[in-house]
Short mmCIF file of C-alpha atoms in Angstrom, two decimals:
data_model
loop_
_atom_site.label_atom_id
_atom_site.label_comp_id
_atom_site.label_asym_id
_atom_site.label_seq_id
_atom_site.Cartn_x
_atom_site.Cartn_y
_atom_site.Cartn_z
CA UNK A 274 -82.49 208.16 64.58
CA UNK A 275 -80.02 205.87 66.39
CA UNK A 276 -76.87 207.03 68.38
CA UNK A 277 -74.72 204.33 69.92
CA UNK A 278 -77.73 202.03 69.92
CA UNK A 279 -79.98 204.58 71.55
CA UNK A 280 -83.33 204.71 69.61
CA UNK A 281 -85.20 208.10 69.42
CA UNK A 282 -88.62 208.26 67.89
CA UNK A 283 -89.40 211.03 64.98
CA UNK A 284 -90.73 213.51 67.20
CA UNK A 285 -87.75 213.64 69.48
CA UNK A 286 -85.43 213.26 66.47
CA UNK A 287 -86.89 216.78 65.22
CA UNK A 288 -86.56 218.28 68.64
CA UNK A 289 -82.99 217.00 68.86
CA UNK A 290 -82.28 218.83 65.35
CA UNK A 291 -83.89 222.13 66.93
CA UNK A 292 -81.51 221.50 69.93
CA UNK A 293 -78.70 221.19 67.79
CA UNK A 294 -79.45 224.42 66.14
CA UNK A 295 -79.40 226.17 69.34
CA UNK A 296 -83.23 226.93 68.97
CA UNK A 297 -84.20 224.87 72.14
CA UNK A 298 -82.67 223.45 75.39
CA UNK A 299 -83.36 220.17 77.16
CA UNK A 300 -85.83 221.87 79.54
CA UNK A 301 -88.05 222.98 76.68
CA UNK A 302 -88.00 219.49 75.32
CA UNK A 303 -89.17 218.04 78.68
CA UNK A 304 -92.06 220.69 78.57
CA UNK A 305 -92.99 220.09 75.09
CA UNK A 306 -92.95 216.29 75.23
CA UNK A 307 -95.17 214.29 77.53
CA UNK A 308 -93.01 211.12 76.67
CA UNK A 309 -90.80 210.30 79.60
CA UNK A 310 -89.16 207.52 77.65
CA UNK A 311 -88.34 209.46 74.69
CA UNK A 312 -86.84 212.34 76.77
CA UNK A 313 -84.82 209.85 78.72
CA UNK A 314 -83.53 208.55 75.32
CA UNK A 315 -82.54 212.04 74.21
CA UNK A 316 -80.93 212.68 77.65
CA UNK A 317 -78.93 209.21 77.20
CA UNK A 318 -77.69 210.46 73.84
CA UNK A 319 -76.55 213.82 75.31
CA UNK A 320 -74.82 212.11 78.09
CA UNK A 321 -73.01 210.01 75.65
CA UNK A 322 -71.67 212.84 73.33
CA UNK A 323 -68.47 213.37 74.98
CA UNK A 324 -67.76 209.65 75.00
CA UNK A 325 -68.81 209.59 71.31
CA UNK A 326 -66.53 212.43 70.45
CA UNK A 327 -63.46 210.71 72.22
CA UNK A 328 -64.25 207.29 70.71
CA UNK A 329 -64.58 208.75 67.27
CA UNK A 330 -61.49 210.85 67.49
CA UNK A 331 -59.01 208.97 69.48
CA UNK A 332 -55.57 210.35 68.13
CA UNK A 333 -54.61 206.91 66.73
CA UNK A 334 -57.51 206.80 64.71
CA UNK A 335 -57.76 210.35 63.41
CA UNK A 336 -55.59 209.83 60.28
CA UNK A 337 -57.63 207.00 58.84
CA UNK A 338 -60.92 208.52 59.77
CA UNK A 339 -60.03 211.95 57.91
CA UNK A 340 -58.38 209.99 55.05
CA UNK A 341 -61.82 208.26 54.62
CA UNK A 342 -63.80 211.37 54.78
CA UNK A 343 -61.67 213.11 52.21
CA UNK A 344 -61.67 210.20 49.88
CA UNK A 345 -65.42 210.22 49.89
CA UNK A 346 -65.86 213.99 49.59
CA UNK A 347 -63.22 214.60 46.82
CA UNK A 348 -62.37 211.22 45.40
CA UNK A 349 -59.98 208.58 46.37
CA UNK A 350 -56.30 209.93 46.28
CA UNK A 351 -57.10 213.44 45.74
CA UNK A 352 -55.97 214.36 49.35
CA UNK A 353 -53.30 212.65 51.36
CA UNK A 354 -53.77 213.09 55.20
CA UNK A 355 -50.56 213.37 56.92
CA UNK A 356 -49.88 211.60 60.28
CA UNK A 357 -51.23 213.62 63.41
CA UNK A 358 -48.67 215.80 64.94
CA UNK A 359 -47.55 214.67 68.35
CA UNK A 360 -49.80 215.78 70.93
CA UNK A 361 -49.08 216.56 74.62
CA UNK A 362 -51.34 214.95 77.40
CA UNK A 363 -52.69 218.53 78.37
CA UNK A 364 -53.82 219.01 74.77
CA UNK A 365 -55.63 215.77 74.36
CA UNK A 366 -57.47 216.29 77.78
CA UNK A 367 -58.20 219.89 76.72
CA UNK A 368 -59.90 218.72 73.46
CA UNK A 369 -61.96 216.28 75.57
CA UNK A 370 -62.80 218.79 78.32
CA UNK A 371 -63.63 221.86 76.13
CA UNK A 372 -64.94 220.12 73.15
CA UNK A 373 -62.30 220.67 70.45
CA UNK A 374 -62.56 218.34 67.20
CA UNK A 375 -59.35 217.06 65.88
CA UNK A 376 -59.74 217.79 62.16
CA UNK A 377 -57.62 217.76 58.92
CA UNK A 378 -58.24 220.61 56.58
CA UNK A 379 -56.61 220.26 53.14
CA UNK A 380 -55.34 222.86 51.09
CA UNK A 381 -58.26 223.05 48.66
CA UNK A 382 -59.92 226.04 46.89
CA UNK A 383 -63.60 226.88 46.75
CA UNK A 384 -63.60 225.60 43.17
CA UNK A 385 -62.52 222.17 44.58
CA UNK A 386 -65.31 222.07 47.35
CA UNK A 387 -67.28 218.83 47.48
CA UNK A 388 -70.88 218.90 45.76
CA UNK A 389 -73.32 220.37 48.00
CA UNK A 390 -70.74 222.46 50.26
CA UNK A 391 -71.80 226.04 50.63
CA UNK A 392 -69.29 228.75 49.55
CA UNK A 393 -68.83 232.14 51.09
CA UNK A 394 -70.67 234.92 49.39
CA UNK A 395 -67.80 237.31 49.47
CA UNK A 396 -69.44 240.07 47.44
CA UNK A 397 -72.90 240.24 48.97
CA UNK A 398 -72.00 242.79 51.63
CA UNK A 399 -68.31 243.53 51.06
CA UNK A 400 -65.85 245.17 48.63
CA UNK A 401 -63.99 242.02 47.59
CA UNK A 402 -60.84 244.09 46.77
CA UNK A 403 -60.49 245.00 50.55
CA UNK A 404 -60.75 241.47 51.96
CA UNK A 405 -57.59 239.84 53.29
CA UNK A 406 -58.02 236.37 51.83
CA UNK A 407 -56.26 233.49 53.59
CA UNK A 408 -56.20 230.26 51.42
CA UNK A 409 -56.24 226.93 53.01
CA UNK A 410 -52.83 225.53 53.12
CA UNK A 411 -53.40 221.88 54.43
CA UNK A 412 -53.04 221.43 58.21
CA UNK A 413 -54.21 219.46 61.45
CA UNK A 414 -56.25 221.68 63.80
CA UNK A 415 -58.36 221.41 66.92
CA UNK A 416 -61.61 223.41 66.45
CA UNK A 417 -64.14 224.16 69.16
CA UNK A 418 -67.46 222.47 68.68
CA UNK A 419 -69.66 224.48 71.09
CA UNK A 420 -73.14 225.08 69.76
CA UNK A 421 -73.74 228.79 68.46
CA UNK A 422 -76.65 230.41 70.11
CA UNK A 423 -79.41 232.56 68.96
CA UNK A 424 -79.26 236.47 70.01
CA UNK A 425 -82.37 235.93 71.97
CA UNK A 426 -80.78 232.82 74.20
CA UNK A 427 -80.30 234.09 77.65
CA UNK A 428 -78.02 231.11 78.36
CA UNK A 429 -75.57 232.16 75.33
CA UNK A 430 -73.06 229.42 74.40
CA UNK A 431 -74.17 226.28 76.47
CA UNK A 432 -71.98 224.37 78.87
CA UNK A 433 -69.21 226.82 78.03
CA UNK A 434 -66.43 225.13 79.93
CA UNK A 435 -63.75 227.06 78.38
CA UNK A 436 -65.15 230.49 79.33
CA UNK A 437 -65.93 229.25 82.76
CA UNK A 438 -62.15 228.13 83.19
CA UNK A 439 -61.37 231.69 82.35
CA UNK A 440 -63.87 233.15 84.68
CA UNK A 441 -65.81 234.90 81.80
CA UNK A 442 -69.59 234.92 81.82
CA UNK A 443 -70.01 235.20 77.93
CA UNK A 444 -68.29 234.99 74.59
CA UNK A 445 -70.50 238.14 73.32
CA UNK A 446 -69.39 241.63 73.73
CA UNK A 447 -65.89 240.70 72.98
CA UNK A 448 -64.05 242.87 70.49
CA UNK A 449 -61.29 241.94 68.17
CA UNK A 450 -58.79 243.92 70.34
CA UNK A 451 -59.85 242.03 73.48
CA UNK A 452 -59.09 238.66 71.74
CA UNK A 453 -55.52 239.57 70.39
CA UNK A 454 -54.77 241.55 73.31
CA UNK A 455 -54.83 238.68 75.93
CA UNK A 456 -57.84 236.57 75.64
CA UNK A 457 -56.42 234.21 72.93
CA UNK A 458 -53.27 233.93 74.77
CA UNK A 459 -55.09 233.03 78.05
CA UNK A 460 -56.86 230.24 75.90
CA UNK A 461 -53.63 228.92 74.65
CA UNK A 462 -52.11 228.72 78.04
CA UNK A 463 -55.18 226.88 79.63
CA UNK A 464 -55.46 224.45 76.93
CA UNK A 465 -51.68 223.80 76.22
CA UNK A 466 -52.29 224.49 72.53
CA UNK A 467 -49.45 226.25 70.72
CA UNK A 468 -49.30 229.92 71.51
CA UNK A 469 -48.71 231.01 68.03
CA UNK A 470 -51.10 228.49 66.66
CA UNK A 471 -54.09 229.29 68.75
CA UNK A 472 -56.27 231.98 66.93
CA UNK A 473 -59.46 232.98 65.42
CA UNK A 474 -60.26 230.79 62.41
CA UNK A 475 -60.05 232.48 59.06
CA UNK A 476 -63.28 233.04 57.23
CA UNK A 477 -62.21 230.37 54.63
CA UNK A 478 -61.59 227.97 57.55
CA UNK A 479 -64.75 228.70 59.31
CA UNK A 480 -66.86 228.09 56.28
CA UNK A 481 -65.18 224.76 55.29
CA UNK A 482 -65.44 223.66 58.95
CA UNK A 483 -69.05 224.60 59.01
CA UNK A 484 -69.82 222.41 56.01
CA UNK A 485 -67.99 219.40 57.43
CA UNK A 486 -69.80 219.76 60.79
CA UNK A 487 -72.94 219.37 58.77
CA UNK A 488 -71.90 216.68 56.56
CA UNK A 489 -70.37 214.72 59.65
CA UNK A 490 -73.67 214.91 61.41
CA UNK A 491 -75.44 213.43 58.46
CA UNK A 492 -72.86 210.85 57.21
CA UNK A 493 -70.83 209.89 60.18
CA UNK A 494 -73.55 210.09 63.08
CA UNK A 495 -71.99 212.81 64.98
CA UNK A 496 -74.89 214.60 66.51
CA UNK A 497 -72.73 216.79 68.97
CA UNK A 498 -71.65 218.94 66.04
CA UNK A 499 -73.36 222.16 65.71
CA UNK A 500 -74.94 223.89 62.57
CA UNK A 501 -72.99 226.96 62.54
CA UNK A 502 -75.27 228.85 60.15
CA UNK A 503 -78.59 228.23 62.03
CA UNK A 504 -78.84 231.17 64.16
CA UNK A 505 -78.73 234.85 64.06
CA UNK A 506 -75.61 235.38 66.14
CA UNK A 507 -72.24 235.86 64.35
CA UNK A 508 -68.63 234.84 64.97
CA UNK A 509 -65.48 236.80 64.40
CA UNK A 510 -62.76 235.61 62.01
CA UNK A 511 -59.08 236.45 61.60
CA UNK A 512 -59.37 238.12 58.06
CA UNK A 513 -58.87 242.06 57.93
CA UNK A 514 -61.29 244.10 56.12
CA UNK A 515 -60.17 247.40 54.99
CA UNK A 516 -57.82 248.73 57.70
CA UNK A 517 -60.08 248.87 60.91
CA UNK A 518 -62.25 246.06 60.89
CA UNK A 519 -62.35 242.17 60.74
CA UNK A 520 -64.72 239.67 59.02
CA UNK A 521 -67.65 238.10 60.77
CA UNK A 522 -69.65 235.16 59.68
CA UNK A 523 -72.80 232.83 60.16
CA UNK A 524 -76.00 235.05 60.39
CA UNK A 525 -78.92 232.62 59.40
CA UNK A 526 -80.81 235.54 57.73
CA UNK A 527 -77.84 236.68 55.70
CA UNK A 528 -77.02 233.54 54.17
CA UNK A 529 -76.23 231.01 56.79
CA UNK A 530 -72.70 229.43 56.02
CA UNK A 531 -72.42 231.62 53.03
CA UNK A 532 -72.80 234.88 55.31
CA UNK A 533 -69.60 237.07 55.43
CA UNK A 534 -69.82 240.67 56.88
CA UNK A 535 -67.59 242.85 58.90
CA UNK A 536 -67.35 244.39 62.35
CA UNK A 537 -64.67 247.05 63.67
CA UNK A 538 -61.76 246.20 65.44
CA UNK A 539 -62.99 247.75 68.88
CA UNK A 540 -66.72 246.78 68.51
CA UNK A 541 -68.31 245.03 71.50
CA UNK A 542 -71.67 243.91 70.57
CA UNK A 543 -74.35 241.41 72.09
CA UNK A 544 -74.80 239.55 68.79
CA UNK A 545 -71.03 239.02 67.90
CA UNK A 546 -69.02 236.11 69.76
CA UNK A 547 -66.12 234.13 68.86
CA UNK A 548 -64.67 230.45 68.65
CA UNK A 549 -60.97 229.52 68.33
CA UNK A 550 -58.87 226.80 66.56
CA UNK A 551 -55.56 225.71 67.16
CA UNK A 552 -52.95 224.74 64.49
CA UNK A 553 -51.23 221.62 65.74
#
């Protein structure tokens, strides 16, 4: 594995994948490996992730980058990526500080998904007729890229600068009512993202983004992107289910990226958390 000319041997490469999936941390790697140089290489990669993210997604290069991505995934000319909306200095700084990725999601259906992308399994646990579907419409977004932890991880979401700024100790034990009742508005205020555009992702968006994270990791050397379907925790989405619940997604034991379940609006649980996106 090579990231920005930092060479990593195969053992560390595998441990790096485990780190990306939220299964181990740096301290575990240091204990497991009696390879000071290899551990140093891994730490160098981690130290470079923020810089790599900024270099890869400078605002002026985002449009051609995503045009090339969608041309490769869907075929040349199938998607026309529009210019990036004008961003404020605070929004750009927030993307860098809090780990948001500038992305273009086209208005495609699941039937138009790239080969190899995992679709949501809507009917595995749910009455499909009771799901509020939210079709993709084609828009620029900023999406959180923080790693999704396992249920047993005492650290929770690692290096969670956004929650620290809001003086919160965890993303877990947060109900849907907590989110729409003030927390999301606070996130919009601290990041400078549009108040009406800052929200939970839909299950459709979350699924496509999770597939894109994995593809970008493999094909664009972006090792900071998490595997959202690799852990037992789940995250809330904006889709309603029946009249008193919302969709949750991402449990590794229930289908990984295909997993779609539900939870009550007022439920607070140690295994259910969230991430937000902002429509720009």
